Coordinates of C-alpha atoms and ligand atoms in Angstrom, one line a residue:
M1 CA -20.5 -20.7 -5.6
K2 CA -23.3 -23.3 -5.3
P3 CA -25.4 -22.8 -2.1
L4 CA -25.1 -25.9 0.0
L5 CA -27.9 -25.1 2.3
A6 CA -31.6 -24.6 1.2
P7 CA -32.1 -20.8 0.7
D8 CA -35.0 -20.6 3.2
I9 CA -33.0 -22.4 5.9
E10 CA -30.1 -20.0 5.2
A11 CA -32.4 -17.0 5.5
Y12 CA -34.0 -18.3 8.7
A13 CA -30.5 -18.8 10.3
Q14 CA -29.5 -15.3 9.1
H15 CA -32.7 -13.7 10.5
H16 CA -32.1 -15.3 13.9
S17 CA -28.4 -14.2 14.2
Q18 CA -26.7 -10.8 14.8
P19 CA -27.8 -8.5 12.0
E20 CA -25.2 -6.7 9.8
S21 CA -24.4 -3.1 10.6
P22 CA -25.8 -0.4 8.2
I23 CA -22.4 0.3 6.8
R24 CA -21.7 -3.4 6.0
R25 CA -25.1 -3.6 4.4
A26 CA -24.3 -0.6 2.2
L27 CA -21.0 -2.1 1.3
R28 CA -22.5 -5.5 0.4
E29 CA -25.2 -3.9 -1.7
A30 CA -22.7 -1.7 -3.5
T31 CA -20.5 -4.7 -4.2
E32 CA -23.4 -6.7 -5.5
Q33 CA -24.5 -3.8 -7.8
T34 CA -21.0 -3.1 -9.2
R35 CA -19.1 -6.4 -9.3
E36 CA -19.8 -9.7 -11.0
D37 CA -17.7 -11.6 -8.4
A38 CA -19.7 -10.3 -5.4
V39 CA -20.4 -13.8 -4.3
M40 CA -17.0 -13.7 -2.7
V41 CA -18.4 -11.5 0.2
V42 CA -18.8 -13.7 3.3
G43 CA -22.2 -12.1 3.9
P44 CA -24.2 -11.5 7.1
L45 CA -24.5 -15.0 8.6
E46 CA -20.9 -16.0 8.2
G47 CA -19.9 -12.4 9.1
A48 CA -21.9 -12.8 12.4
F49 CA -20.0 -16.0 13.1
L50 CA -16.6 -14.4 12.4
Q51 CA -17.6 -11.7 15.0
M52 CA -18.7 -14.3 17.5
V53 CA -15.3 -16.1 17.3
T54 CA -13.4 -12.9 17.5
Q55 CA -15.1 -12.0 20.7
L56 CA -15.0 -15.5 22.2
V57 CA -11.2 -15.6 21.9
G58 CA -11.0 -12.0 23.2
A59 CA -9.0 -11.0 20.1
R60 CA -7.0 -7.8 19.9
R61 CA -5.1 -8.5 16.7
V62 CA -6.7 -10.0 13.5
L63 CA -4.9 -11.0 10.3
E64 CA -7.0 -11.5 7.1
I65 CA -5.8 -12.9 3.9
G66 CA -8.1 -11.6 1.1
T67 CA -9.7 -8.2 1.7
Y68 CA -11.8 -7.9 -1.5
T69 CA -14.2 -5.0 -1.0
G70 CA -13.7 -5.1 2.8
Y71 CA -16.8 -6.8 4.2
S72 CA -15.2 -9.4 6.4
A73 CA -12.5 -6.9 7.5
L74 CA -15.3 -4.7 8.8
C75 CA -16.9 -7.6 10.6
F76 CA -13.7 -8.1 12.5
A77 CA -13.1 -4.4 13.2
E78 CA -16.6 -4.0 14.5
A79 CA -16.1 -7.0 16.9
L80 CA -12.7 -5.8 18.2
P81 CA -12.2 -3.6 21.3
E82 CA -11.2 0.1 20.7
D83 CA -7.5 -0.7 20.6
G84 CA -7.9 -3.7 18.4
T85 CA -6.3 -3.9 14.9
V86 CA -7.0 -5.8 11.6
I87 CA -4.2 -6.3 9.1
T88 CA -5.8 -7.4 5.8
C89 CA -3.9 -8.5 2.7
E90 CA -5.1 -7.8 -0.8
I91 CA -3.4 -8.0 -4.2
D92 CA -5.9 -6.0 -6.3
E93 CA -5.7 -2.2 -6.0
E94 CA -9.2 -1.6 -7.4
V95 CA -11.1 -3.6 -4.7
A96 CA -8.8 -2.3 -2.0
A97 CA -9.7 1.3 -3.1
M98 CA -13.4 0.4 -2.7
A99 CA -12.7 -1.1 0.8
R100 CA -10.9 2.1 1.9
R101 CA -13.9 4.2 0.8
Y102 CA -16.2 2.2 3.1
F103 CA -13.7 1.9 6.0
A104 CA -13.6 5.7 6.0
Q105 CA -17.4 5.8 6.6
S106 CA -17.3 3.5 9.7
P107 CA -16.0 4.3 13.2
A108 CA -14.4 0.8 13.2
G109 CA -12.6 1.5 9.9
R110 CA -9.7 3.2 11.6
K111 CA -8.7 -0.2 13.1
I112 CA -8.0 -1.7 9.6
D113 CA -4.7 -1.6 7.8
I114 CA -4.7 -2.8 4.2
R115 CA -1.4 -4.3 3.0
L116 CA -1.3 -4.3 -0.8
G117 CA 0.7 -7.1 -2.5
P118 CA 1.0 -10.9 -2.6
A119 CA -0.2 -12.1 0.8
L120 CA 2.6 -14.6 1.2
E121 CA 5.2 -11.8 1.0
T122 CA 3.2 -9.7 3.5
M123 CA 2.9 -12.6 5.9
R124 CA 6.6 -13.3 5.8
A125 CA 7.3 -9.7 6.8
L126 CA 4.8 -9.7 9.7
T127 CA 5.4 -10.2 13.4
G128 CA 2.9 -12.2 15.4
P129 CA 1.1 -13.0 17.4
F130 CA -2.4 -12.7 16.0
D131 CA -5.5 -13.9 17.8
V132 CA -7.6 -14.6 14.7
I133 CA -6.2 -15.4 11.3
F134 CA -8.8 -15.6 8.5
I135 CA -7.7 -17.2 5.2
D136 CA -9.9 -16.3 2.3
A137 CA -7.8 -15.7 -0.8
D138 CA -6.2 -17.7 -3.7
K139 CA -7.0 -21.4 -3.0
T140 CA -3.8 -22.8 -4.5
N141 CA -1.9 -21.1 -1.7
Y142 CA -4.1 -22.3 1.1
L143 CA -1.6 -24.8 2.4
N144 CA 1.2 -22.1 2.4
Y145 CA -1.1 -19.6 4.2
Y146 CA -2.0 -22.3 6.8
R147 CA 1.7 -23.1 7.5
H148 CA 2.6 -19.4 7.9
A149 CA -0.5 -18.8 10.0
L150 CA 0.5 -21.4 12.5
H151 CA 3.8 -19.5 13.1
L152 CA 1.9 -16.2 13.5
L153 CA -0.9 -17.5 15.8
S154 CA -1.1 -16.6 19.5
P155 CA -1.3 -19.6 21.9
H156 CA -5.1 -19.1 22.4
G157 CA -5.7 -18.0 18.8
V158 CA -7.9 -19.4 16.0
I159 CA -7.3 -19.9 12.3
L160 CA -10.4 -19.7 10.1
I161 CA -10.2 -20.9 6.6
D162 CA -13.0 -20.2 4.2
N163 CA -14.6 -22.1 1.2
V164 CA -13.3 -25.5 2.4
L165 CA -16.4 -27.3 0.9
W166 CA -15.9 -25.5 -2.4
S167 CA -19.5 -25.8 -3.5
G168 CA -19.3 -29.6 -2.7
E169 CA -16.5 -30.1 -5.3
V170 CA -14.3 -31.5 -2.5
L171 CA -16.2 -34.7 -2.8
K172 CA -14.9 -35.4 -6.3
Q173 CA -12.1 -37.9 -7.0
P174 CA -10.0 -37.2 -8.9
P175 CA -10.3 -33.5 -8.2
P176 CA -11.6 -31.6 -11.3
D177 CA -9.0 -28.8 -11.1
E178 CA -6.0 -27.4 -9.3
R179 CA -8.0 -25.3 -6.8
T180 CA -10.2 -28.2 -5.7
A181 CA -7.1 -30.3 -5.3
A182 CA -5.5 -27.6 -3.2
I183 CA -8.5 -27.4 -0.9
Q184 CA -8.7 -31.2 -0.5
E185 CA -5.0 -31.2 0.4
L186 CA -5.5 -28.5 2.9
N187 CA -8.4 -30.3 4.5
R188 CA -6.5 -33.6 4.7
T189 CA -3.4 -31.8 6.1
V190 CA -5.3 -30.0 8.9
A191 CA -7.3 -33.1 9.8
S192 CA -4.1 -35.1 10.3
D193 CA -2.0 -32.4 11.9
P194 CA -1.2 -33.5 15.4
R195 CA -0.5 -29.9 16.6
V196 CA -4.1 -28.7 16.1
T197 CA -7.8 -29.5 16.6
A198 CA -10.2 -28.5 13.9
V199 CA -13.9 -28.5 13.1
L200 CA -15.2 -28.0 9.6
V201 CA -18.3 -25.9 10.1
T202 CA -20.9 -26.2 7.4
I203 CA -21.7 -22.5 7.2
R204 CA -22.1 -21.0 3.7
D205 CA -19.3 -22.6 1.6
G206 CA -17.6 -24.4 4.6
L207 CA -15.4 -22.7 7.3
L208 CA -12.6 -24.7 8.8
V209 CA -12.0 -23.6 12.5
V210 CA -8.5 -24.5 13.7
R211 CA -6.7 -24.0 17.0
R212 CA -3.5 -25.3 18.6
K213 CA -3.8 -28.2 21.0
P214 CA -3.2 -26.9 24.6
Ligands
SAM1 C1 -12.8 -14.4 -1.6 S1 -12.2 -12.8 -1.9 C2 -12.1 -12.2 -0.2 C3 -13.5 -11.9 0.3 C4 -13.5 -11.1 1.6 N1 -12.9 -11.8 2.7 C5 -14.9 -10.7 2.0 O1 -15.6 -11.5 2.7 O2 -15.5 -9.7 1.5 C6 -10.5 -13.2 -2.2 C7 -9.6 -11.9 -2.4 O3 -8.2 -12.4 -2.3 C8 -7.5 -11.6 -3.2 N2 -6.2 -12.3 -3.6 C9 -6.1 -13.3 -4.5 N3 -4.8 -13.7 -4.5 C10 -4.1 -13.0 -3.6 C11 -2.8 -12.9 -3.2 N4 -1.8 -13.8 -3.7 N5 -2.4 -12.0 -2.2 C12 -3.4 -11.2 -1.7 N6 -4.7 -11.2 -2.0 C13 -5.0 -12.1 -3.0 C14 -8.4 -11.4 -4.4 O4 -8.0 -10.2 -5.1 C15 -9.8 -11.2 -3.7 O5 -10.1 -9.9 -3.5

């Protein structure tokens, strides 16, 4: 992932936002030390933003598509009230096992339920409503995830879709690969969907914030 913001500006923003909890810091550092794909972790700044949105909508139920090692799921769990829940979908047993080890070390971890398997199948079997739905998994399914998410969303809920700037690749025409094309199609679809309002927030790799029109 190519940083879109100057690193010193990113660091400044991070240092003037809600800091990450000690357990999230430990998880992020362990992920960075043991995995080559650690760039997938949303990190402290976007994590603080996810927590802010969760609390602004007064969320009780969160659905996440793409657990990885559990960093963003922990962000949501920490921001939820005591009786809040996070259902998080992951296809890779190995990263899910690491996430479970860290969830067990956090008081918020008991709010998190990992569903192993293809996320589309998990979503089809779920009953809504969810107050926050965070989409952060395989990009070629983004449009499918968005369509399902709209069915599962509570009336006041928010859909958050990550990596929608895709290191700036979204500017390229024709799209250089299938994943870029899928993200471009998602961005076009949401921008012209009369049922919703959206803002593409230029945090980290781009986060699309979507809610139903009242
Ligand atoms: C970008 S990472 C998620 C990062 C995580 N939200 C965080 O901030 O730490 C995407 C994850 O989606 C998972 N994934 C990919 N395809 C999937 C699918 N079809 N169903 C469920 N999970 C999938 C990958 O294994 C990977 O762990």
